[in-house]
Coordinates of C-alpha atoms in Angstrom, one line a residue:
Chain A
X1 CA 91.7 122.5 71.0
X2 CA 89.4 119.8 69.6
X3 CA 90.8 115.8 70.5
X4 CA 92.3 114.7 67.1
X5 CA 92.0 110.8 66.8
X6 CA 92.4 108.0 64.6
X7 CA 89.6 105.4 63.2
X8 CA 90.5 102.3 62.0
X9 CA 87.9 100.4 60.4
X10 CA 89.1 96.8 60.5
X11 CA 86.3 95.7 58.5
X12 CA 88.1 97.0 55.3
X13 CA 91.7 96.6 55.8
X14 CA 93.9 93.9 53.6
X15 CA 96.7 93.5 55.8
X16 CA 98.8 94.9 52.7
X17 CA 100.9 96.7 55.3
X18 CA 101.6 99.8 53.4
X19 CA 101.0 101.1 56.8
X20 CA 104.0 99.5 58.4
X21 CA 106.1 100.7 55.8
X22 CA 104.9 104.4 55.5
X23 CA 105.5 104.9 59.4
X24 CA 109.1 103.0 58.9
X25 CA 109.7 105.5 55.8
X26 CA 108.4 108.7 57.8
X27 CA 109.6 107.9 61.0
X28 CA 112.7 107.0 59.8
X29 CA 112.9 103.9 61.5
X30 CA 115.3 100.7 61.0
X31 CA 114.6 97.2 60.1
X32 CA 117.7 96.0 62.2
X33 CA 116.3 93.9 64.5
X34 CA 115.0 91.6 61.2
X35 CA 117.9 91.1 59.6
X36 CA 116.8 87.3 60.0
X37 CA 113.6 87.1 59.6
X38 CA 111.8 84.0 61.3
X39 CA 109.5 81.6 60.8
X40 CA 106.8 82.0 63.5
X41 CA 104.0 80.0 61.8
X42 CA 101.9 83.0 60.8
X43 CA 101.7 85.2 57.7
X44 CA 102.0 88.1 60.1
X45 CA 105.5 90.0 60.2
X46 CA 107.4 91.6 61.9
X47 CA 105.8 89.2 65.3
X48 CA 105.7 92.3 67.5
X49 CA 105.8 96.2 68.1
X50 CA 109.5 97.3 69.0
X51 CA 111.2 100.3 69.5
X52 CA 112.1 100.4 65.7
X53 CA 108.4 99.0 64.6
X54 CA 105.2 101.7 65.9
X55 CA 102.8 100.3 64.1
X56 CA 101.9 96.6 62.9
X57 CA 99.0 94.3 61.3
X58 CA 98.4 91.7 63.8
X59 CA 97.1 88.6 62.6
X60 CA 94.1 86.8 64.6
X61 CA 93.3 83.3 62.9
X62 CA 90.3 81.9 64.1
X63 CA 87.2 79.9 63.4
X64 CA 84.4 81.3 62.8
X65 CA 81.1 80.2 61.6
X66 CA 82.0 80.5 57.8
X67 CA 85.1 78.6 58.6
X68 CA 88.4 79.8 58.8
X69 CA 89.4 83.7 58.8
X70 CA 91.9 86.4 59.8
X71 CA 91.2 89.0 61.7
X72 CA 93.5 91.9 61.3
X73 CA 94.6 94.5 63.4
X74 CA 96.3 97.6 63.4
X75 CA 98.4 98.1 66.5
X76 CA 100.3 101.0 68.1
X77 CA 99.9 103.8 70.6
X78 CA 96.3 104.2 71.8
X79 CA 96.9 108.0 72.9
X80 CA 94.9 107.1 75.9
X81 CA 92.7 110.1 77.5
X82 CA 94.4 109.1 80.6
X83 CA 97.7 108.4 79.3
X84 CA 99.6 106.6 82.6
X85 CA 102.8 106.5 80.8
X86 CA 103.0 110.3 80.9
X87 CA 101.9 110.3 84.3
X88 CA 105.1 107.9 85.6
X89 CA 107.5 109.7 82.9
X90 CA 109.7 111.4 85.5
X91 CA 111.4 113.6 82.5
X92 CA 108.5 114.8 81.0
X93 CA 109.6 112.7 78.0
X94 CA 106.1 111.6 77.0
X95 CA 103.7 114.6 76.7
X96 CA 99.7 114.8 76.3
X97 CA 99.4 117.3 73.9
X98 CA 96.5 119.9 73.3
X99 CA 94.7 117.9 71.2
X100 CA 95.0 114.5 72.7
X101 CA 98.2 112.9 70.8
X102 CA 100.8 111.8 73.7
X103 CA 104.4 112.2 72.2
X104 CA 108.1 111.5 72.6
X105 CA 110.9 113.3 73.1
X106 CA 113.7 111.1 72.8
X107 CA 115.8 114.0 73.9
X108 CA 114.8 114.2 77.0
X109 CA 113.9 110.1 77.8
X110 CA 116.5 109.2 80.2
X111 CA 115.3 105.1 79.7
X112 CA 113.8 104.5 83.0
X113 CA 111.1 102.3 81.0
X114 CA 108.5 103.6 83.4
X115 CA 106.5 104.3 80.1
X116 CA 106.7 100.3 79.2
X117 CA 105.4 99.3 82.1
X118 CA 102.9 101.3 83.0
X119 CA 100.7 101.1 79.8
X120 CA 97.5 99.0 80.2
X121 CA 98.5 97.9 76.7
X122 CA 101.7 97.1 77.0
X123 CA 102.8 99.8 73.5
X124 CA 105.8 101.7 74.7
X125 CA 109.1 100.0 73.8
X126 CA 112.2 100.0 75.1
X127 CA 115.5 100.2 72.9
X128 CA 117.8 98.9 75.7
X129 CA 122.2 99.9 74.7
X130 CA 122.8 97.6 77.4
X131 CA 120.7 96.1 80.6
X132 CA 123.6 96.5 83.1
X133 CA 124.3 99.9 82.7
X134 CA 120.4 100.9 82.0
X135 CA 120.7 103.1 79.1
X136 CA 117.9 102.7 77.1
X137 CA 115.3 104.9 75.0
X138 CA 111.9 104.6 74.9
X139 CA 109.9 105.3 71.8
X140 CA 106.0 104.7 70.3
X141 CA 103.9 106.2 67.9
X142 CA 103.0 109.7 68.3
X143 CA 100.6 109.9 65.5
X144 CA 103.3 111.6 63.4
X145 CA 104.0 114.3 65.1
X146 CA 105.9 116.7 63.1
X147 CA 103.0 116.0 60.2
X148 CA 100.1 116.3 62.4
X149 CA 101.6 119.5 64.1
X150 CA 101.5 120.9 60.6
X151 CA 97.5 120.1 59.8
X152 CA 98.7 116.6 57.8
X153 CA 97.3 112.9 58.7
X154 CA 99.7 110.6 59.7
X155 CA 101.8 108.6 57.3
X156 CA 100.0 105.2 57.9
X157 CA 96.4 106.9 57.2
X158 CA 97.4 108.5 54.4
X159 CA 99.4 105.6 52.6
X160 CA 95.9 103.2 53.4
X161 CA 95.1 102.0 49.8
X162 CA 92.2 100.3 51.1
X163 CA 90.7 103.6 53.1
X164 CA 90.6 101.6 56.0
X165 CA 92.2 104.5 58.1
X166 CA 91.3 107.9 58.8
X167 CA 91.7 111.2 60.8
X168 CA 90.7 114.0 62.3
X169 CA 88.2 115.9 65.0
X170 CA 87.7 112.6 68.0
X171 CA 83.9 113.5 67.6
X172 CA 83.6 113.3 64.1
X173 CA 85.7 109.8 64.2
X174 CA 83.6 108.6 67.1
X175 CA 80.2 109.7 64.6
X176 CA 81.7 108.0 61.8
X177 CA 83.1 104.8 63.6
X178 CA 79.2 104.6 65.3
X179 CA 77.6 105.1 61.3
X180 CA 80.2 102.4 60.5
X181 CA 79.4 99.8 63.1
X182 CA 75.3 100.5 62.5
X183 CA 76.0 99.6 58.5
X184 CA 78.2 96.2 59.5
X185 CA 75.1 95.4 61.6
X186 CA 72.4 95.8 58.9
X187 CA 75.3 93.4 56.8
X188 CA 75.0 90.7 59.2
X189 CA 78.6 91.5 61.2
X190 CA 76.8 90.4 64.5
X191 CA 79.4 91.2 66.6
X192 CA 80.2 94.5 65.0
X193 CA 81.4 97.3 67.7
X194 CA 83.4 100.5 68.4
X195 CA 86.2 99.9 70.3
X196 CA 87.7 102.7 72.6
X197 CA 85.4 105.5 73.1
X198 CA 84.8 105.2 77.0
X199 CA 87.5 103.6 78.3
X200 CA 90.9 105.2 79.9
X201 CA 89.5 108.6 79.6
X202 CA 88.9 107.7 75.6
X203 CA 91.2 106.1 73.1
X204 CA 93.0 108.5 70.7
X205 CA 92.7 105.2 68.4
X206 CA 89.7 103.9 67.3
X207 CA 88.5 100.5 66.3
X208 CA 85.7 99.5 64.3
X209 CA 86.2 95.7 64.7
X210 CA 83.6 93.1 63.4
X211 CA 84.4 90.5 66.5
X212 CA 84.6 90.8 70.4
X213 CA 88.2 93.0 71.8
X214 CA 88.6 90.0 73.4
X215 CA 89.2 87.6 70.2
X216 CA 91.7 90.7 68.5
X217 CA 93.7 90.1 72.2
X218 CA 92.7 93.6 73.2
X219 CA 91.5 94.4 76.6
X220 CA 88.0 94.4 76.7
X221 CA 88.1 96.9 79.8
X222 CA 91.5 98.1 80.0
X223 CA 92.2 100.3 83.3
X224 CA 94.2 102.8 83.9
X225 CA 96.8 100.9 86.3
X226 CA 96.1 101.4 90.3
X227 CA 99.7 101.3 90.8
X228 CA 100.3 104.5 88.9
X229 CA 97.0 106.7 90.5
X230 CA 98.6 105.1 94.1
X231 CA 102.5 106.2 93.0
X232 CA 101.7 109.2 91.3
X233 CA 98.7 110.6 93.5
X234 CA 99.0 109.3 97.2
X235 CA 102.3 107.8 97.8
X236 CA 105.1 110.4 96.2
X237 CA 102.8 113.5 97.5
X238 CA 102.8 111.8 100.8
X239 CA 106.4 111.1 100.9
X240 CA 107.1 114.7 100.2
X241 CA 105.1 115.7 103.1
X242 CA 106.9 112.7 105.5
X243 CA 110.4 113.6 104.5
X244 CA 109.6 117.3 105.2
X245 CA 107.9 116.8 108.4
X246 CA 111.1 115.5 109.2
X247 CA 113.1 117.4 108.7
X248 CA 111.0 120.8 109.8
X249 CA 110.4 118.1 112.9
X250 CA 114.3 117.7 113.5
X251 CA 115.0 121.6 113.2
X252 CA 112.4 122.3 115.9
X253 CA 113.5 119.8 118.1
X254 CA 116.8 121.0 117.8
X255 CA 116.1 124.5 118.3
X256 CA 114.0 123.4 121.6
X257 CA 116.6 121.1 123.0
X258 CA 119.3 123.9 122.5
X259 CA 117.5 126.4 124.7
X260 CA 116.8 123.4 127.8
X261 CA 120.5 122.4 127.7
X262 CA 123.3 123.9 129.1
X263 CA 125.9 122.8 127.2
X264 CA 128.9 123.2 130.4
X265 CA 126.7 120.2 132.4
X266 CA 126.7 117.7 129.7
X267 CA 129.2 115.0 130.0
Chain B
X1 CA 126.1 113.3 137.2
X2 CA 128.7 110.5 138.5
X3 CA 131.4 112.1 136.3
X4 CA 134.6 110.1 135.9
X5 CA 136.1 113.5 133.9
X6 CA 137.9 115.2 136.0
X7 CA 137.9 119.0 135.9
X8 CA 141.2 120.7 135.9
X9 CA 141.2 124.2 135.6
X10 CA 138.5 124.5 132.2
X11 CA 139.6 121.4 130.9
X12 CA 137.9 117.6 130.9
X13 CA 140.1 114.6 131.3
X14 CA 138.2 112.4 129.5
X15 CA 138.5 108.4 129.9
X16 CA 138.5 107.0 126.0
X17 CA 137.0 103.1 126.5
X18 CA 136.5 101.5 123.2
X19 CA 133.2 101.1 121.4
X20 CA 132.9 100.0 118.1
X21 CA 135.3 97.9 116.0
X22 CA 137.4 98.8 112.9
X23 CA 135.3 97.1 111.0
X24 CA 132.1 98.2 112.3
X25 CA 133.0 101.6 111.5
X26 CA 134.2 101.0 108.2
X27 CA 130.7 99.3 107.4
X28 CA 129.0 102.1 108.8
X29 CA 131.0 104.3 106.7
X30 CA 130.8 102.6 103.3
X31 CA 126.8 102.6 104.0
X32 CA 127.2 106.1 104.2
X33 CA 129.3 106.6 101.6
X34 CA 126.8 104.6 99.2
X35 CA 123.5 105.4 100.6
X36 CA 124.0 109.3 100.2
X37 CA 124.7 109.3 96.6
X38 CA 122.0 106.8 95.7
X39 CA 119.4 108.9 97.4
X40 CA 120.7 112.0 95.5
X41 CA 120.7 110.1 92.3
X42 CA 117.2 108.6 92.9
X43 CA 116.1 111.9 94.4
X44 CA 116.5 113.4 90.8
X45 CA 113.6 111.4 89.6
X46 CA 111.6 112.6 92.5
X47 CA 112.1 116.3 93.2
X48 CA 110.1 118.7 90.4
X49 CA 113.5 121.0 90.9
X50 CA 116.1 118.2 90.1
X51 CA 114.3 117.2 87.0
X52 CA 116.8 118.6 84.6
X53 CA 119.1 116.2 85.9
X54 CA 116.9 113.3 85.3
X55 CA 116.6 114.3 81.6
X56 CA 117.9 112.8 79.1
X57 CA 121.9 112.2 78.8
X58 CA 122.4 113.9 82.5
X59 CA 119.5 111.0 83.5
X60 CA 121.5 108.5 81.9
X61 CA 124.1 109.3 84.1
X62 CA 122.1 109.1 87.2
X63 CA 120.8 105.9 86.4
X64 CA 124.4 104.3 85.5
X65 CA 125.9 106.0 89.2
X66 CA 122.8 104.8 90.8
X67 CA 123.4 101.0 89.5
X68 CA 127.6 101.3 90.5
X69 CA 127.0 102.4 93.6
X70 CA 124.3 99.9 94.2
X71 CA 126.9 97.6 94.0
X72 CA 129.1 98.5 96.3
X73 CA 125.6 99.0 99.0
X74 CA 124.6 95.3 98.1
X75 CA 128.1 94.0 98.4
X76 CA 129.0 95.6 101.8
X77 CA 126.5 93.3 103.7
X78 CA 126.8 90.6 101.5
X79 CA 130.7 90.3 102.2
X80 CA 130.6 90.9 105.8
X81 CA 127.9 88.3 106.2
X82 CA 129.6 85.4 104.2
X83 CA 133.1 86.4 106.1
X84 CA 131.8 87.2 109.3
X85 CA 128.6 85.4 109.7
X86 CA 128.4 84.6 113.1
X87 CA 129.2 88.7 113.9
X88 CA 126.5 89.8 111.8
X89 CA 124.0 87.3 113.8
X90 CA 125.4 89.0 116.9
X91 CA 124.6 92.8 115.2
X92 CA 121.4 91.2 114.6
X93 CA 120.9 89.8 117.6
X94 CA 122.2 93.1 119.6
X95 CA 119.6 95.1 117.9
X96 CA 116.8 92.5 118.9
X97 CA 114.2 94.1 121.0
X98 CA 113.7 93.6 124.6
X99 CA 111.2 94.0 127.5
X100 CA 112.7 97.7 128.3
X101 CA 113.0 98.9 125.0
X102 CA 109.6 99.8 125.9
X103 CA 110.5 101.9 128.8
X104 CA 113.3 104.3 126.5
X105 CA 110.3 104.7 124.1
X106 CA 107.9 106.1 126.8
X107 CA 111.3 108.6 127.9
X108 CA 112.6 109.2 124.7
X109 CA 110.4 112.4 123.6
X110 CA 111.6 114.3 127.0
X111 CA 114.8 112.9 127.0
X112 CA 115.8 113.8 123.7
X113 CA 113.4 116.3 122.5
X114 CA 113.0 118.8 126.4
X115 CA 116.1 117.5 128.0
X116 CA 115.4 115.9 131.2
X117 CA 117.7 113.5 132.4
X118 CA 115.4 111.0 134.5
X119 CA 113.6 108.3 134.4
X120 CA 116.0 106.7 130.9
X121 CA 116.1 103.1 131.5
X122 CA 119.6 101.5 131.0
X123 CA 120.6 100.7 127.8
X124 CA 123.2 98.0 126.0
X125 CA 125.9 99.3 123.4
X126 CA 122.6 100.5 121.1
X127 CA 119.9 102.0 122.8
X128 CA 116.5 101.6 121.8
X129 CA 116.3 104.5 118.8
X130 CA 119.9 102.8 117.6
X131 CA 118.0 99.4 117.7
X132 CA 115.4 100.7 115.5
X133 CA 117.3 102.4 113.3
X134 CA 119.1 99.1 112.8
X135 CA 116.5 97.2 112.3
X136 CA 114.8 99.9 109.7
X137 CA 118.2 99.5 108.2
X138 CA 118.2 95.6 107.7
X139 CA 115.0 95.5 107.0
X140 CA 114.8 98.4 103.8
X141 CA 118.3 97.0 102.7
X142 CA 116.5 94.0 101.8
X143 CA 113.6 95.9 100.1
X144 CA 115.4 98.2 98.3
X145 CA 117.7 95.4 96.9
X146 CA 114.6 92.9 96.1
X147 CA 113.0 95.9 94.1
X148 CA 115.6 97.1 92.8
X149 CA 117.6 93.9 91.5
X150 CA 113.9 93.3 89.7
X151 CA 113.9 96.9 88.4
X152 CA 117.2 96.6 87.1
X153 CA 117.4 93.0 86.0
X154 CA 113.4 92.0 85.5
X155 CA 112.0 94.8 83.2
X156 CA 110.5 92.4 80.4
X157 CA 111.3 89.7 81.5
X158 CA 108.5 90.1 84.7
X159 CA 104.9 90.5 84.7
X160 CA 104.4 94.7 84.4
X161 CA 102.1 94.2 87.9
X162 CA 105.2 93.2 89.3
X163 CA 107.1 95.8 88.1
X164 CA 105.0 98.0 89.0
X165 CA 105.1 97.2 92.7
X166 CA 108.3 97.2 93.1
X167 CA 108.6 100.8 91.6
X168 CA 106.1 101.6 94.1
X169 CA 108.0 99.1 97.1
X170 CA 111.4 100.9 96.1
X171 CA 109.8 104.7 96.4
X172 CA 108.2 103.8 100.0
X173 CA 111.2 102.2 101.1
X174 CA 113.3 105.3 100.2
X175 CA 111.0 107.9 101.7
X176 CA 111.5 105.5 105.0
X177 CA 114.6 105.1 105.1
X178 CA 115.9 109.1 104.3
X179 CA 113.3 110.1 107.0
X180 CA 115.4 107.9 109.5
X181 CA 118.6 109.1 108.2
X182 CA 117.7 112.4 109.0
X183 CA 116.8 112.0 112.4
X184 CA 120.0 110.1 112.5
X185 CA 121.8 112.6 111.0
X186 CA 120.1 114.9 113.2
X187 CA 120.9 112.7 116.4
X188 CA 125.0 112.0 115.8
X189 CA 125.9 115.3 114.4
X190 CA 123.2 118.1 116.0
X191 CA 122.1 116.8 118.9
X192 CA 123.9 118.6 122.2
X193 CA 123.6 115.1 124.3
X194 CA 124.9 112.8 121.5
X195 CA 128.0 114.4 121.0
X196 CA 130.0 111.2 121.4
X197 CA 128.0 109.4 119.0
X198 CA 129.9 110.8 116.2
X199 CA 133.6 110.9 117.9
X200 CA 132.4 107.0 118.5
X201 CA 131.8 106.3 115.2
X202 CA 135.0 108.2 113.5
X203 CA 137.6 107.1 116.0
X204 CA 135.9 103.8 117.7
X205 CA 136.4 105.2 121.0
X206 CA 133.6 106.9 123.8
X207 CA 133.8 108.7 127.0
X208 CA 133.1 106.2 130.1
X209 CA 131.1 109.2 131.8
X210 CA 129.1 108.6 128.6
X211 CA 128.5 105.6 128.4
X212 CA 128.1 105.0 131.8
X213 CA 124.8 107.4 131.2
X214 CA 123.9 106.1 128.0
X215 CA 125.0 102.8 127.7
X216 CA 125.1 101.9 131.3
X217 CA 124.0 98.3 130.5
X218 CA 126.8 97.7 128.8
X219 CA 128.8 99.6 130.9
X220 CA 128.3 98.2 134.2
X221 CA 126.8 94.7 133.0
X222 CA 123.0 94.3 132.9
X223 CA 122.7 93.9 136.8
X224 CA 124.6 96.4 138.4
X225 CA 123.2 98.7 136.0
X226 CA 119.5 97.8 136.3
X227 CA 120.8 98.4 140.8
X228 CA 121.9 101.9 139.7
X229 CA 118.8 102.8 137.9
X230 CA 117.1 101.9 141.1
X231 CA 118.6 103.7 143.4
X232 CA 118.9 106.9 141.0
X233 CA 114.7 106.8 140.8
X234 CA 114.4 105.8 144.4
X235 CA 117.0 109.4 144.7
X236 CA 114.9 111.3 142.5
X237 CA 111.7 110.7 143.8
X238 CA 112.9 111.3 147.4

C-alpha cells in the first residue's frame, strides 16, 4: 500500500486554529485541562500538546530581517518511518499501519509511557489517573484514523480555510512540498525547505517551512533513539538467550550430577 | 567422609547445629516472597506469550502489583539496615571476597557440576557462589530500585535520555539477577549435595557433618580448618 502523508505548508497558514478545533471536535477530545486558561505571554494557546490536545499552532516570534514575525507551526504526531514508540510499546498499543500512519489503541495501552519517552520528538502524551499507582493512557494523533481508514483526509486538513494542509500518496506530497519550496525560493523565502523527507525512515508529516527546523524548535536531524535499537534489538534478544542458557545450563547440570552421585554417600 | 551421623540400622542420626538467624531467614524469605512476583509481573512486558496480560486493564494490574510489591522489596532492606545496621555491615562484610575465594572458583565446575569431592578449599558460613550471589544481590537491589524509583516517580519530570537508560538499566539488571536465581534455585532445591541448604534456610538449623564439609571454616575456625584441608590433600595425593 502506498505511504499516505500529510503536507503542511507553513508558508500559508493563519494560525486561525480551525485545525485545533476540528481534531478536538472529531476526536472527541476535552478542553478540561483549560478550564483556566493562562497567561503565558504569547498569543499561542493551548501552551502545549497533551493527551487531550493532538494537534496545535505553535507560535515562533522572532526577528527577522523585515522586523518582527511569527512563525507558525502545526504540531503533532510525525508518523515517523521508523516509529520508535511502536518499537518499545510492549502491548502492541501503537501500530504502524500499511500505509505509514502509526495509531492507538487505547484499549490495549496499559500506560507504561514507553511511547512518551522514546519519541525523538517528544509527541506521545501521557494522561496519568494517578502517578503512584501508574495507571495512565497514552494517546497522539493518528491522522484520524477511523476517517482515513475510510478513504477521507483528516479532520484538521479538511477544516484548513487557508489550504495550508493537505493529503494523500507520501510521493505526491513529497513532489508537491519540493514544487512548493522551489516557488518560495523564486519569491525570495531564502531559507525556504522541506522538512522530513529523509530523516527517521521519513516523516509521515511534512513541512514546507520558510526558516531553518532549528528556529521552529524542531530537530534539525532528529534520530531514532540508540537506547531503543540497543533495548529492542541487542539487549532483550540477548537476555532471552542468557536466561535460557540458564536454565537449559542448570537442567544439564543437573541431569549430569545425578548420574555421578550416589545419593546413600552424601552426608 | 568424617561423618559425625551415626548409622543405626537405615537411619542417620543427624546433629542439628544452628546456622542462620530468625531474622535472616525471614529476610531471605520476604525477598523471595517479593522478588518472584515482581519478575512475573515485569516478565509480562517481556515474554511475546504473556503479552495479553500486559494489555490494557490486565497491564494495569501488573503495573499497580509490580509498584506494591516494590514496596515491600525496597522496604525489607531499608528497615533491617536502619534497625540493625551494624548486622547488615557484618552480611556485607561476610560476603566480602577473600584470597581463597579464588581457589572454590577454580573447584567449583567439578565440584558442583561432575561431583568430585577434592581439592574444595574451606569455606566460612557462605561459600564462594553464596558470596556472589550476595553480592549480585546487593548490588542489583540498588539498580533495580535507582531505575525504578526514576521510572516510577521521574517520567516527565527527567530528561527522556535518562529515562531511557534506566528502562534499559532496569531490563539488564532483571535478566541478571533471574539468571542467578535460577542457578540458586537450582543449587538449594535440585542440587543432590546441597540438600541442607534448603532445610537451613526453612528451619535455621544444618547438619554438622555438613557443615563440617562445606562450611568447615566456620565450623572448625579458620585454622584448624585450613590444618584439615592440608592433611586431606597431603591424603589424597598419597
Amino acid at each position: 500500500m502506498a505511504r499516505k502523508a500529510m503536507l503542511i505548508d507553513e508558508s500559508k497558514c493563519t494560525a486561525c486554529r480551525g485545525c485545533q478545533v476540528a481534531c478536538k471536535q472529531w476526536n472527541e477530545l476535552t478542553g478540561w485541562e483549560y478550564s483556566k486558561t493562562v497567561n503565558t505571554g504569547s498569543y499561542e494557546n493551548p501552551p502545549r500538546l497533551t493527551p487531550q490536545t493532538w494537534t496545535r499552532i505553535k507560535f515562533t516570534e522572532y526577528d527577522s530581517r523585515q522586523g518582527f514575525r511569527w512563525l507558525f507551526l502545526k504540531e503533532g504526531c510525525m508518523h515517523c518511518g521508523e516509529a520508535a514508540c511502536v518499537d518499545v510499546c510492549p502491548t502492541k498499543a501503537l501500530k504502524k499501519q500499511a500505509d505509514g500512519r502509526v495509531t492507538v489503541e487505547p484499549d490495549l495501552c496499559n500506560g507504561c509511557g514507553y511511547c512518551s519517552q522514546f519519541c525523538p520528538f517528544g509527541i506521545p502524551k501521557l494522561e496519568v489517573a494517578s502517578v503512584i499507582t501508574g495507571q495512565a493512557k497514552a494517546s497522539k494523533c493518528t491522522f484520524c484514523q477511523d476517517r482515513t481508514d475510510n478513504g477521507l483526509s483528516p479532520s484538521c486538513v479538511k477544516t484548513c480555510p487557508a489550504q495550508a494542509l493537505f493529503w494523500g500518496d507520501r510521493d505526491k506530497m513529497i513532489a508537491a512540498g519540493k514544487k512548493r519550496v522551489e516557488t518560495l525560493k523564486t519569491r525570495g523565502f531564502a531559507a525556504v525547505n522541506l522538512y522530513g523527507e529523509e530523516v527517521v525512515g521519513g516523516l509521515g508529516r511534512l513541512y514546507v517551512l520558510i526558516e531553518k527546523p532549528e528556529t521552529y524548535g524542531l530537530p534539525a536531524d532528529p534520530q531514532y533513539p540508540a537506547m531503543a535499537m540497543m533495548w529492542q534489538n541487542v539487549i532483550q534478544p540477548l537476555g532471552k538467550i542468557a536466561i535460557g542458557g540458564t536454565v537449559l545450563g542448570t537442567f544439564v547440570a543437573w541431569l549430569i550430577i545425578r548420574r555421578n552421585i550416589k545419593m546413600e554417600e552424601v552426608e | 567422609m568424617n561423618g559425625q551421623g551415626e548409622e543405626a540400622g537405615h537411619i542417620f542420626q543427624i546433629r542439628w547445629i544452628p546456622k542462620y538467624t530468625f531474622v535472616e531467614r525471614l529476610l531471605h524469605w520476604i525477598h523471595t516472597a517479593s522478588f518472584i512476583p515482581l519478575v512475573a509481573t515485569g516478565l509480562v512486558l517481556y515474554l511475546d506469550t504473556l503479552k495479553p496480560l500486559a494489555q490494557g486493564d490486565a497491564g494495569q494490574w501488573m503495573r499497580l502489583v509490580h509498584r506494591l510489591i516494590a514496596v515491600l522489596f525496597i522496604a525489607e532492606p531499608l528497615v533491617y539496615g536502619i534497625l540493625q545496621p551494624r548486622r547488615l555491615w557484618l552480611h556485607i562484610k561476610e560476603f566480602s571476597f577473600e584470597k581463597d575465594d579464588l581457589g572454590w572458583l577454580k573447584n567449583a565446575f567439578s565440584y558442583y557440576v561432575r561431583g568430585k569431592h577434592d581439592a574444595m578449599p574451606p569455606q566460612g558460613r557462605f561459600n564462594t557462589g553464596e558470596k556472589i550471589n550476595g553480592m549480585a544481590m546487593i548490588v542489583t537491589w540498588i539498580l533495580f530500585v535507582v531505575s525504578g524509583l526514576i521510572m516510577w516517580f521521574g517520567k516527565g519530570l527527567v530528561s527522556a535520555e535518562l529515562f531511557r537508560w534506566m528502562v534499559v538499566v532496569h531490563d539488564l539488571t532483571t535478566i541478571a539477577a533471574l539468571c542467578m536465581f535460577i542457578v540458586h534455585f537450582y543449587l538449594a532445591v535440585a542440587h543432590p549435595l546441597m540438600w541442607a541448604a534448603l532445610v537451613s534456610m526453612r528451619f535455621g538449623v544444618t547438619s554438622a557433618t555438613y557443615a563440617a564439609e562445606h562450611h568447615a571454616k566456620w565450623y572448625y575456625g579458620p585454622k584448624r580448618a585450613m590444618e584439615l584441608y592440608e592433611a586431606k590433600k597431603r591424603n589424597d595425593s598419597h
